[in-house]
Amino acid sequence: MAASPATVSGNRQGGSLYKRVVVVVAGALFALLALVAAIVTDLHDRDFPQAIGAQSRLGLNFDSSGLSDREAFATLTRTDADWNLGLVKIAPDLAGDSQERVFVALNDGDLPTTFHWFNGAGTGRIVGKDRLANSSPDGSYLVTGDSSRLGELESRLGAAGVRVTRTDASVTGSLRFAMREGGFGAAVLAAFALIAALALFWLSMKARSRALRVLGGCPGLRIQAQDLGGFAGALILSAAAVTLAGAIYVGVSHGRLYVGTFVRALAGLELGVIAVSLLVALAMSASAWPSATMLATRQPAVKSLRSAAMVIQALTFLLVVAAAAPAWSAYRNSSATAAEMAQWKNLADQVAVQFGVSDEEMTSLEPQIGNLVKDAESRGAVAYSYTFSNDIWQGDLGNYSAVTFVNQRWLDLMTSSAPPNALVPVSYDHVKDMVDREFGETFSLLARGQSSSREILSEFDYLQPVDRFRLPVGEGGSGSLRFLDDVLVAVVPSLHLTINDRNLTSMASTRNLLFTGVAATERLLEHNGLSAEALGNRGIKGELSIVYVAEEGILRAQFMTYVVWLMTLALAALAVAFTVAAVISALITALLHAKRDFPMRLSGRSWARVLQSRVARELLAGAALVALVALFQRPDAPGALLVAALFGVFVVPLSHLCAASWCFAGVSRRRI
């Protein structure tokens, strides 16, 4: 029997409505991907500033080259000028409070003095080579000029013992790098989950017409092509609209320079998501093909999709609860990152003495280094921290994870922004047994003079952080900062009187001794016979150079702020994906139960009574998933896991209520 014109018109209107739903929801999804693409564009611009034409980045390490800092910079400067490479070294802005970077040009060129970033935050600055007078040649360099001879440069530097890491500007590379970060990967995973839910929605809306076409003898390949073609068309339409709108926005608000990068990043993400969505839709379509039994028994056409709907809903909820605790931990760590950034800025004018001399020459300089520390200490211009932690020391430190030996100058630098009484005294009698046992022999070797180690240790003041204050301390042997709240702090009254020249020299070489100010430290070196001229007069070929210690730490802390923000973005994206999946699953369930729900509701039953069984089953399944995540993840922040679970408790009943109400209205108007 032929379908009536009214039925055909209704089917067409319904199909148009469903297509609009797919276009709108997919538009929201692609808008999320546009946000990810904008972040990728920002990361790409951060790595390779487009405004100065950066094409490649070189990571250089001269430790094994045998070149002094001065020789290394001279080699790079000469090669840069000869080959027109346009090399600029990336360095933090130690002089300002912007927590930004500066770019140091090795030679004068046509680079602008200032330029703007993609995100518009702050202004990039190109500064002269004088900025590197007290910096190490190790680090990252951008190539802003002719890159045709970079391969030859790599070979030449490699032959000189320089470790070279080359990275060429590539949107694909920036995208791959981003995907390795938890925040980006989770956001794209949420996009895949959302698009799978959309495919499920499309197939559920097409289930009845598909069954009729199968019953009418239409070829299966044609049915698949029609259904998937319509779905792909809706996605492509939505992706094209979002891409066009995003490109216009980027061009107007950020500049035409960044449109190409943004479009390439977004198009790559969109094509990947659309391809996956079509594969998922094809798999679900094949698995839910109308059977002769289903058609003969007049079962609802969407029944075969119910299993897929439940799986997608369960997976998205699992992703939400699994990401909740890491996202919350990342958010909590953001305060620690901010504190780390602030502490590195407190060290902005602190320098270390870098020894470009042989071991024999260093040994001969030990008395002068001792006098250098003595002079600096008398001026309050030397900071000291040397930390023994459980993971390295492998001793018994009692209730502490580490013991750090510091001087007052270190505490002044590291507690300048700390709350009052962040460190409280600890009685020596309380820790005497532990420090004597663990460090008595060590200080017998470190000590200057004839004092016993017990006498030395008893003269120290002992402190510990309170109220979870994390004190920055210098890691022993490397000088890198660690932030600890369960550390015993031993304050050394006098470095020169306590520690002998040999060990002071060793600590200076590992950056556990920091000096204040470049000019002041240069004067101290000259006063103690350690200037380049004085060393040359003694027949020492090497030299002592002064380098800033905060550069790498500031750059590292800057990047961490991105990771924190992305984890929050990922959790929001997963929440959206779960909500959509829950709504679609509830809609399929409501369609399957429409014949039951309608008379029950007409008889006066409340929606709570009508829906209680299906809601209870899903809540129990969700509780099992939460317990599974808690068992395997063992999160440090169980509160975040509980909030995610409560989110599911809110979304699931609401989805079922909305879906059942919609079906009730559809049955009442004979649309279902």
mmCIF file of N, CA and C in Angstrom, residues 54 56 69 74 82 84 130 135 181 185 211 214 309-310 332-333 344 346 356 387 436 505 511 513 525 550 560 569 612:
data_model
loop_
_atom_site.group_PDB
_atom_site.id
_atom_site.type_symbol
_atom_site.label_atom_id
_atom_site.label_comp_id
_atom_site.label_asym_id
_atom_site.label_seq_id
_atom_site.Cartn_x
_atom_site.Cartn_y
_atom_site.Cartn_z
ATOM 1 N N ALA A 54 59.877 32.772 11.827
ATOM 2 C CA ALA A 54 60.620 31.613 12.331
ATOM 3 C C ALA A 54 60.251 30.366 11.539
ATOM 4 N N SER A 56 62.507 27.296 11.724
ATOM 5 C CA SER A 56 63.062 26.112 12.380
ATOM 6 C C SER A 56 63.550 26.518 13.762
ATOM 7 N N ASP A 69 82.108 29.345 26.640
ATOM 8 C CA ASP A 69 80.898 30.084 26.281
ATOM 9 C C ASP A 69 81.201 31.152 25.241
ATOM 10 N N ALA A 74 80.831 33.022 19.681
ATOM 11 C CA ALA A 74 81.563 33.572 18.539
ATOM 12 C C ALA A 74 81.356 32.715 17.293
ATOM 13 N N ASP A 82 77.582 34.738 8.112
ATOM 14 C CA ASP A 82 78.041 34.244 6.812
ATOM 15 C C ASP A 82 76.898 33.625 6.004
ATOM 16 N N ASN A 84 73.515 34.009 6.652
ATOM 17 C CA ASN A 84 72.250 34.755 6.730
ATOM 18 C C ASN A 84 71.139 33.907 7.341
ATOM 19 N N ASP A 130 73.964 41.840 23.598
ATOM 20 C CA ASP A 130 74.469 42.124 24.939
ATOM 21 C C ASP A 130 73.710 41.343 26.002
ATOM 22 N N SER A 135 74.871 34.646 29.781
ATOM 23 C CA SER A 135 74.018 33.485 29.549
ATOM 24 C C SER A 135 74.848 32.353 28.971
ATOM 25 N N GLU A 181 49.681 15.785 24.883
ATOM 26 C CA GLU A 181 49.319 16.358 26.165
ATOM 27 C C GLU A 181 47.924 15.892 26.551
ATOM 28 N N GLY A 185 44.506 15.641 24.097
ATOM 29 C CA GLY A 185 44.045 14.297 23.752
ATOM 30 C C GLY A 185 42.650 14.023 24.276
ATOM 31 N N ALA A 211 13.979 0.427 7.654
ATOM 32 C CA ALA A 211 13.234 -0.831 7.703
ATOM 33 C C ALA A 211 12.217 -0.908 6.564
ATOM 34 N N VAL A 214 14.110 -1.591 3.328
ATOM 35 C CA VAL A 214 14.513 -3.005 3.262
ATOM 36 C C VAL A 214 13.312 -3.862 2.899
ATOM 37 N N ALA A 309 23.827 2.342 21.855
ATOM 38 C CA ALA A 309 23.567 3.543 22.646
ATOM 39 C C ALA A 309 24.057 3.387 24.079
ATOM 40 N N MET A 310 23.804 2.237 24.656
ATOM 41 C CA MET A 310 24.242 2.004 26.038
ATOM 42 C C MET A 310 25.763 2.000 26.135
ATOM 43 N N ARG A 332 44.529 22.142 40.901
ATOM 44 C CA ARG A 332 45.209 22.428 42.174
ATOM 45 C C ARG A 332 46.683 22.733 41.950
ATOM 46 N N ASN A 333 47.277 22.029 40.998
ATOM 47 C CA ASN A 333 48.693 22.268 40.732
ATOM 48 C C ASN A 333 48.933 23.617 40.079
ATOM 49 N N TRP A 344 60.838 31.524 40.730
ATOM 50 C CA TRP A 344 61.868 31.681 39.704
ATOM 51 C C TRP A 344 62.108 33.147 39.404
ATOM 52 N N ASN A 346 61.871 35.460 41.605
ATOM 53 C CA ASN A 346 62.684 35.953 42.717
ATOM 54 C C ASN A 346 64.170 35.688 42.490
ATOM 55 N N GLY A 356 84.728 27.003 33.230
ATOM 56 C CA GLY A 356 85.241 26.532 31.953
ATOM 57 C C GLY A 356 86.714 26.202 32.053
ATOM 58 N N THR A 387 70.080 20.030 49.096
ATOM 59 C CA THR A 387 69.018 19.190 49.636
ATOM 60 C C THR A 387 69.350 17.715 49.475
ATOM 61 N N ASP A 436 72.463 13.639 63.281
ATOM 62 C CA ASP A 436 73.789 13.105 63.617
ATOM 63 C C ASP A 436 74.046 11.798 62.891
ATOM 64 N N THR A 505 83.794 25.031 46.412
ATOM 65 C CA THR A 505 84.020 25.052 44.971
ATOM 66 C C THR A 505 83.108 24.062 44.266
ATOM 67 N N ARG A 511 75.794 24.782 41.017
ATOM 68 C CA ARG A 511 74.763 25.824 41.146
ATOM 69 C C ARG A 511 73.966 25.713 42.441
ATOM 70 N N LEU A 513 75.281 27.192 44.982
ATOM 71 C CA LEU A 513 75.631 28.517 45.490
ATOM 72 C C LEU A 513 75.268 29.538 44.419
ATOM 73 N N LEU A 525 84.662 38.495 41.428
ATOM 74 C CA LEU A 525 85.632 37.660 40.723
ATOM 75 C C LEU A 525 86.942 38.404 40.510
ATOM 76 N N ALA A 550 67.852 31.365 36.339
ATOM 77 C CA ALA A 550 66.390 31.252 36.328
ATOM 78 C C ALA A 550 65.814 31.060 34.929
ATOM 79 N N MET A 560 53.709 25.135 31.678
ATOM 80 C CA MET A 560 52.805 24.351 32.511
ATOM 81 C C MET A 560 51.433 24.995 32.643
ATOM 82 N N LEU A 569 39.607 22.285 30.050
ATOM 83 C CA LEU A 569 38.867 22.263 28.789
ATOM 84 C C LEU A 569 38.440 20.846 28.437
ATOM 85 N N GLN A 612 11.290 4.973 36.891
ATOM 86 C CA GLN A 612 12.170 4.576 37.985
ATOM 87 C C GLN A 612 13.030 3.353 37.665
#
